[in-house]
Tab-separated table of N, CA, C and O in Angstrom:
chain	number	residue	atom	x	y	z
A	1	UNK	N	126.387	54.513	75.074
A	1	UNK	CA	125.863	55.790	75.251
A	1	UNK	C	126.739	56.716	75.849
A	1	UNK	O	127.182	56.547	76.743
A	2	UNK	N	126.868	57.920	75.356
A	2	UNK	CA	126.280	58.586	74.222
A	2	UNK	C	126.699	57.922	72.920
A	2	UNK	O	128.014	57.181	73.044
A	3	UNK	N	126.051	58.313	72.001
A	3	UNK	CA	126.171	57.928	70.364
A	3	UNK	C	127.948	58.982	70.014
A	3	UNK	O	127.547	59.891	69.794
A	4	UNK	N	128.746	58.025	69.667
A	4	UNK	CA	130.001	59.103	69.554
A	4	UNK	C	130.949	58.620	68.000
A	4	UNK	O	131.940	59.141	67.787
A	5	UNK	N	130.038	57.682	67.414
A	5	UNK	CA	130.754	56.923	66.162
A	5	UNK	C	130.713	58.322	64.941
A	5	UNK	O	130.075	58.876	64.825
A	6	UNK	N	131.654	58.042	64.185
A	6	UNK	CA	132.114	59.064	62.826
A	6	UNK	C	130.735	58.504	61.839
A	6	UNK	O	130.530	57.475	61.964
A	7	UNK	N	129.729	59.424	61.472
A	7	UNK	CA	129.319	59.200	60.265
A	7	UNK	C	129.274	59.952	59.011
A	7	UNK	O	129.335	61.254	59.102
A	8	UNK	N	129.020	59.292	58.065
A	8	UNK	CA	129.265	59.583	56.744
A	8	UNK	C	128.001	59.300	55.887
A	8	UNK	O	127.439	58.456	55.867
A	9	UNK	N	127.285	60.452	55.338
A	9	UNK	CA	126.094	60.512	54.590
A	9	UNK	C	126.762	60.766	53.154
A	9	UNK	O	127.198	61.378	52.727
A	10	UNK	N	126.170	59.826	52.188
A	10	UNK	CA	126.361	59.767	50.871
A	10	UNK	C	125.194	59.780	49.866
A	10	UNK	O	124.162	58.714	50.079
A	11	UNK	N	124.722	60.739	49.016
A	11	UNK	CA	123.713	60.686	48.224
A	11	UNK	C	124.512	60.235	46.817
A	11	UNK	O	125.197	60.670	46.377
A	12	UNK	N	123.869	58.892	46.541
A	12	UNK	CA	124.221	58.264	45.390
A	12	UNK	C	123.855	58.555	43.941
A	12	UNK	O	122.814	59.122	43.750
A	13	UNK	N	124.812	59.135	42.986
A	13	UNK	CA	124.578	59.404	41.667
A	13	UNK	C	123.794	58.095	41.178
A	13	UNK	O	124.703	57.202	40.920
A	14	UNK	N	122.568	58.257	40.475
A	14	UNK	CA	121.853	57.045	39.834
A	14	UNK	C	122.141	56.967	38.243
A	14	UNK	O	121.810	55.961	37.601
A	15	UNK	N	122.973	58.041	38.006
A	15	UNK	CA	123.451	58.241	36.367
A	15	UNK	C	124.684	57.532	36.233
A	15	UNK	O	124.633	56.426	35.567
A	16	UNK	N	125.623	57.894	36.205
A	16	UNK	CA	126.942	57.767	36.002
A	16	UNK	C	127.676	56.971	36.996
A	16	UNK	O	128.509	56.408	36.876
A	17	UNK	N	127.356	57.526	38.330
A	17	UNK	CA	127.740	57.065	39.370
A	17	UNK	C	129.311	57.760	39.797
A	17	UNK	O	130.054	57.412	40.368
A	18	UNK	N	129.128	58.680	38.984
A	18	UNK	CA	130.461	59.631	39.092
A	18	UNK	C	130.465	60.743	40.085
A	18	UNK	O	131.376	61.510	40.670
A	19	UNK	N	129.329	60.805	40.344
A	19	UNK	CA	128.890	62.142	41.324
A	19	UNK	C	128.243	62.186	42.580
A	19	UNK	O	127.243	63.014	43.064
A	20	UNK	N	128.702	61.159	43.365
A	20	UNK	CA	128.055	61.191	44.799
A	20	UNK	C	128.545	62.126	45.504
A	20	UNK	O	129.561	62.997	45.546
A	21	UNK	N	127.618	62.656	46.290
A	21	UNK	CA	127.791	63.617	47.313
A	21	UNK	C	127.615	63.279	48.765
A	21	UNK	O	126.944	62.369	48.789
A	22	UNK	N	128.697	63.615	49.450
A	22	UNK	CA	128.782	63.213	50.856
A	22	UNK	C	129.153	64.523	51.756
A	22	UNK	O	129.745	65.245	51.450
A	23	UNK	N	128.815	63.944	52.855
A	23	UNK	CA	129.195	64.934	54.016
A	23	UNK	C	129.174	63.954	55.275
A	23	UNK	O	128.787	62.885	55.411
A	24	UNK	N	130.472	64.324	56.126
A	24	UNK	CA	130.570	63.694	57.591
A	24	UNK	C	130.395	64.416	58.815
A	24	UNK	O	130.653	65.581	58.549
A	25	UNK	N	129.883	64.010	59.780
A	25	UNK	CA	130.150	64.524	61.048
A	25	UNK	C	130.665	63.625	62.132
A	25	UNK	O	130.317	62.270	61.908
A	26	UNK	N	131.159	63.919	63.361
A	26	UNK	CA	131.352	63.409	64.382
A	26	UNK	C	130.489	64.118	65.395
A	26	UNK	O	130.460	65.181	65.906
A	27	UNK	N	129.530	63.258	66.118
A	27	UNK	CA	128.907	63.631	66.947
A	27	UNK	C	129.364	64.356	68.287
A	27	UNK	O	130.470	63.779	68.826
A	28	UNK	N	128.832	65.188	68.708
A	28	UNK	CA	129.163	66.176	70.032
A	28	UNK	C	128.703	64.931	71.446
A	28	UNK	O	127.616	64.904	71.713
A	29	UNK	N	129.318	64.257	72.073
A	29	UNK	CA	129.121	63.600	72.881
A	29	UNK	C	128.179	64.354	73.964
A	29	UNK	O	127.348	63.846	74.949
A	30	UNK	N	128.388	65.424	74.572
A	30	UNK	CA	127.875	66.357	75.293
A	30	UNK	C	126.137	66.858	74.835
A	30	UNK	O	125.688	67.376	75.637
A	31	UNK	N	125.922	66.770	73.346
A	31	UNK	CA	124.766	67.371	72.868
A	31	UNK	C	123.782	66.222	73.209
A	31	UNK	O	123.965	64.820	73.179
A	32	UNK	N	122.522	66.630	73.585
A	32	UNK	CA	121.481	65.771	73.992
A	32	UNK	C	120.731	64.955	72.752
A	32	UNK	O	120.167	63.772	73.077
A	33	UNK	N	121.458	65.467	71.756
A	33	UNK	CA	120.832	64.665	70.364
A	33	UNK	C	121.543	63.581	70.472
A	33	UNK	O	120.943	62.671	69.964
A	34	UNK	N	122.858	63.087	71.008
A	34	UNK	CA	123.471	61.662	70.839
A	34	UNK	C	123.461	60.937	72.366
A	34	UNK	O	124.258	60.232	72.377
A	35	UNK	N	122.693	61.428	73.035
A	35	UNK	CA	122.840	60.726	74.328
A	35	UNK	C	121.798	59.680	74.226
A	35	UNK	O	120.708	59.979	73.409
A	36	UNK	N	121.513	58.780	75.415
A	36	UNK	CA	120.417	57.720	75.422
A	36	UNK	C	118.890	58.393	75.115
A	36	UNK	O	119.040	59.372	76.394
A	37	UNK	N	118.184	58.102	74.655
A	37	UNK	CA	116.928	58.704	74.615
A	37	UNK	C	116.043	58.445	75.825
A	37	UNK	O	116.022	57.348	76.209
A	38	UNK	N	115.289	59.335	76.389
A	38	UNK	CA	114.792	59.158	77.263
A	38	UNK	C	113.317	59.670	77.237
A	38	UNK	O	112.060	59.333	77.876
A	39	UNK	N	113.245	60.229	76.118
A	39	UNK	CA	111.464	60.280	75.614
A	39	UNK	C	111.339	59.712	74.171
A	39	UNK	O	112.313	59.085	73.868
A	40	UNK	N	110.237	59.797	73.640
A	40	UNK	CA	110.176	59.056	72.193
A	40	UNK	C	111.248	59.435	71.155
A	40	UNK	O	111.742	58.727	70.620
A	41	UNK	N	111.589	60.562	71.252
A	41	UNK	CA	112.482	61.618	70.187
A	41	UNK	C	113.508	62.303	70.732
A	41	UNK	O	113.329	63.037	71.694
A	42	UNK	N	114.850	62.252	70.328
A	42	UNK	CA	115.704	62.838	71.029
A	42	UNK	C	115.739	64.470	69.885
A	42	UNK	O	115.017	64.292	69.093
A	43	UNK	N	116.560	65.656	70.143
A	43	UNK	CA	116.262	66.702	69.489
A	43	UNK	C	117.129	66.164	68.179
A	43	UNK	O	118.177	65.573	68.238
A	44	UNK	N	116.731	66.726	66.966
A	44	UNK	CA	117.324	66.475	65.576
A	44	UNK	C	118.662	67.049	65.425
A	44	UNK	O	118.773	68.071	65.873
A	45	UNK	N	119.259	66.065	64.799
A	45	UNK	CA	120.816	66.755	64.607
A	45	UNK	C	121.255	66.384	63.278
A	45	UNK	O	120.588	65.164	62.853
A	46	UNK	N	122.093	66.962	62.291
A	46	UNK	CA	122.443	66.322	61.081
A	46	UNK	C	122.980	67.057	60.375
A	46	UNK	O	123.813	68.137	61.003
A	47	UNK	N	122.671	67.023	58.837
A	47	UNK	CA	123.763	67.967	58.197
A	47	UNK	C	122.536	68.763	57.150
A	47	UNK	O	122.278	68.317	56.055
A	48	UNK	N	122.200	69.967	57.923
A	48	UNK	CA	121.521	70.791	57.000
A	48	UNK	C	121.357	71.464	56.146
A	48	UNK	O	120.776	71.526	55.048
A	49	UNK	N	122.879	71.479	55.419
A	49	UNK	CA	123.068	72.034	54.062
A	49	UNK	C	123.974	70.814	53.312
A	49	UNK	O	124.454	71.239	52.379
A	50	UNK	N	123.588	69.936	53.312
A	50	UNK	CA	123.934	68.653	52.742
A	50	UNK	C	123.613	68.841	51.132
A	50	UNK	O	125.060	68.784	50.385
A	51	UNK	N	122.298	69.184	50.748
A	51	UNK	CA	122.314	69.244	49.427
A	51	UNK	C	121.421	70.102	49.091
A	51	UNK	O	120.251	70.113	49.856
A	52	UNK	N	121.280	71.042	47.978
A	52	UNK	CA	120.167	72.063	47.857
A	52	UNK	C	118.973	70.889	46.924
A	52	UNK	O	119.596	70.199	46.477
A	53	UNK	N	117.843	71.654	47.166
A	53	UNK	CA	116.643	71.075	46.739
A	53	UNK	C	116.693	71.142	45.135
A	53	UNK	O	116.594	70.143	44.394
A	54	UNK	N	117.423	72.077	44.477
A	54	UNK	CA	117.852	72.246	42.841
A	54	UNK	C	118.722	71.183	42.649
A	54	UNK	O	118.388	70.400	41.447
A	55	UNK	N	119.684	70.943	43.379
A	55	UNK	CA	120.550	69.749	42.825
A	55	UNK	C	119.851	68.297	43.348
A	55	UNK	O	119.878	67.455	42.429
A	56	UNK	N	119.253	68.211	44.316
A	56	UNK	CA	118.615	66.819	44.675
A	56	UNK	C	117.745	66.551	43.435
A	56	UNK	O	117.412	65.337	43.330
A	57	UNK	N	116.876	67.605	42.965
A	57	UNK	CA	115.607	67.065	42.094
A	57	UNK	C	116.267	66.944	40.492
A	57	UNK	O	115.606	66.812	39.975
A	58	UNK	N	117.685	67.214	40.514
A	58	UNK	CA	117.680	66.877	39.070
A	58	UNK	C	117.945	65.119	38.913
A	58	UNK	O	117.936	64.306	39.632
A	59	UNK	N	117.798	64.710	37.807
A	59	UNK	CA	117.614	63.242	37.172
A	59	UNK	C	118.921	62.559	37.752
A	59	UNK	O	118.518	61.199	37.700
A	60	UNK	N	119.742	63.141	37.895
A	60	UNK	CA	121.055	62.581	38.577
A	60	UNK	C	120.955	61.467	39.766
A	60	UNK	O	121.307	60.506	40.215
A	61	UNK	N	120.124	62.097	40.703
A	61	UNK	CA	119.862	61.799	41.946
A	61	UNK	C	118.715	61.264	42.282
A	61	UNK	O	118.363	60.194	43.184
A	62	UNK	N	117.893	61.407	41.804
A	62	UNK	CA	116.100	61.211	41.592
A	62	UNK	C	115.785	60.226	40.427
A	62	UNK	O	115.692	61.310	39.334
A	63	UNK	N	115.619	58.957	40.587
A	63	UNK	CA	115.129	58.181	39.210
A	63	UNK	C	114.153	57.612	40.014
A	63	UNK	O	114.195	56.807	40.748
A	64	UNK	N	112.927	57.584	39.138
A	64	UNK	CA	111.522	57.044	39.289
A	64	UNK	C	111.160	57.366	40.524
A	64	UNK	O	110.982	56.319	41.548
A	65	UNK	N	111.202	58.551	41.153
A	65	UNK	CA	111.076	58.909	42.634
A	65	UNK	C	111.503	58.084	43.554
A	65	UNK	O	110.931	58.016	44.477
A	66	UNK	N	112.879	57.865	43.351
A	66	UNK	CA	113.561	56.981	44.212
A	66	UNK	C	114.921	57.770	44.324
A	66	UNK	O	115.637	57.997	43.164
A	67	UNK	N	115.365	57.997	45.679
A	67	UNK	CA	116.709	58.378	45.666
A	67	UNK	C	117.617	57.445	46.812
A	67	UNK	O	116.737	56.779	47.600
A	68	UNK	N	118.755	57.212	46.595
A	68	UNK	CA	119.332	56.294	47.398
A	68	UNK	C	120.423	57.291	48.430
A	68	UNK	O	121.134	57.796	48.010
A	69	UNK	N	120.301	57.011	49.875
A	69	UNK	CA	121.330	57.604	50.552
A	69	UNK	C	122.244	56.459	51.351
A	69	UNK	O	121.650	55.398	51.743
A	70	UNK	N	123.476	56.340	51.208
A	70	UNK	CA	124.345	55.191	51.810
A	70	UNK	C	124.738	56.121	53.166
A	70	UNK	O	125.172	57.380	53.160
A	71	UNK	N	124.703	55.185	54.256
A	71	UNK	CA	124.998	55.578	55.716
A	71	UNK	C	126.050	54.917	56.063
A	71	UNK	O	125.956	53.781	56.239
A	72	UNK	N	127.265	55.539	56.457
A	72	UNK	CA	128.350	54.545	57.163
A	72	UNK	C	128.865	55.335	58.223
A	72	UNK	O	129.008	56.291	58.477
A	73	UNK	N	128.471	54.182	59.260
A	73	UNK	CA	128.847	54.451	60.630
A	73	UNK	C	129.814	54.107	60.988
A	73	UNK	O	130.178	52.603	60.927
A	74	UNK	N	130.937	54.533	61.288
A	74	UNK	CA	132.469	54.001	61.435
A	74	UNK	C	132.333	52.957	63.184
A	74	UNK	O	131.486	53.451	64.009
A	75	UNK	N	132.782	51.922	63.202
A	75	UNK	CA	132.778	50.869	64.077
A	75	UNK	C	134.159	51.084	65.008
A	75	UNK	O	134.205	50.221	66.040
A	76	UNK	N	135.077	52.284	64.539
A	76	UNK	CA	136.234	52.241	65.508
A	76	UNK	C	135.814	52.385	66.685
A	76	UNK	O	134.985	53.468	67.061
A	77	UNK	N	136.599	51.939	67.674
A	77	UNK	CA	136.689	52.103	69.482
A	77	UNK	C	135.740	51.631	70.067
A	77	UNK	O	135.433	51.658	71.056
A	78	UNK	N	134.628	51.004	69.168
A	78	UNK	CA	133.543	49.935	69.695
A	78	UNK	C	134.250	48.707	70.599
A	78	UNK	O	135.171	48.001	69.680
A	79	UNK	N	133.871	48.398	71.414
A	79	UNK	CA	134.114	47.501	72.182
A	79	UNK	C	132.794	46.038	71.821
A	79	UNK	O	132.054	46.183	71.682
A	80	UNK	N	133.514	44.714	71.179
A	80	UNK	CA	132.480	43.755	70.744
A	80	UNK	C	131.703	43.133	71.958
A	80	UNK	O	132.106	43.237	73.274
């Protein structure tokens, strides 16, 4: 702690696989959102403008009421 790893979120295109949407961020280690939790939940943080509802609700991203989000967390700099 604090959590400092680079994070990429990717909304997967379930139609052609050609239009995945992604956004990345590197946490601010001074933010309480990424420090060791001292209560049940830290203050939320993320990508509030990741994708609009209009885009999200197309048949490309939601199929049979299901969507897939891939989360990639870098392991660079972690000590084993």
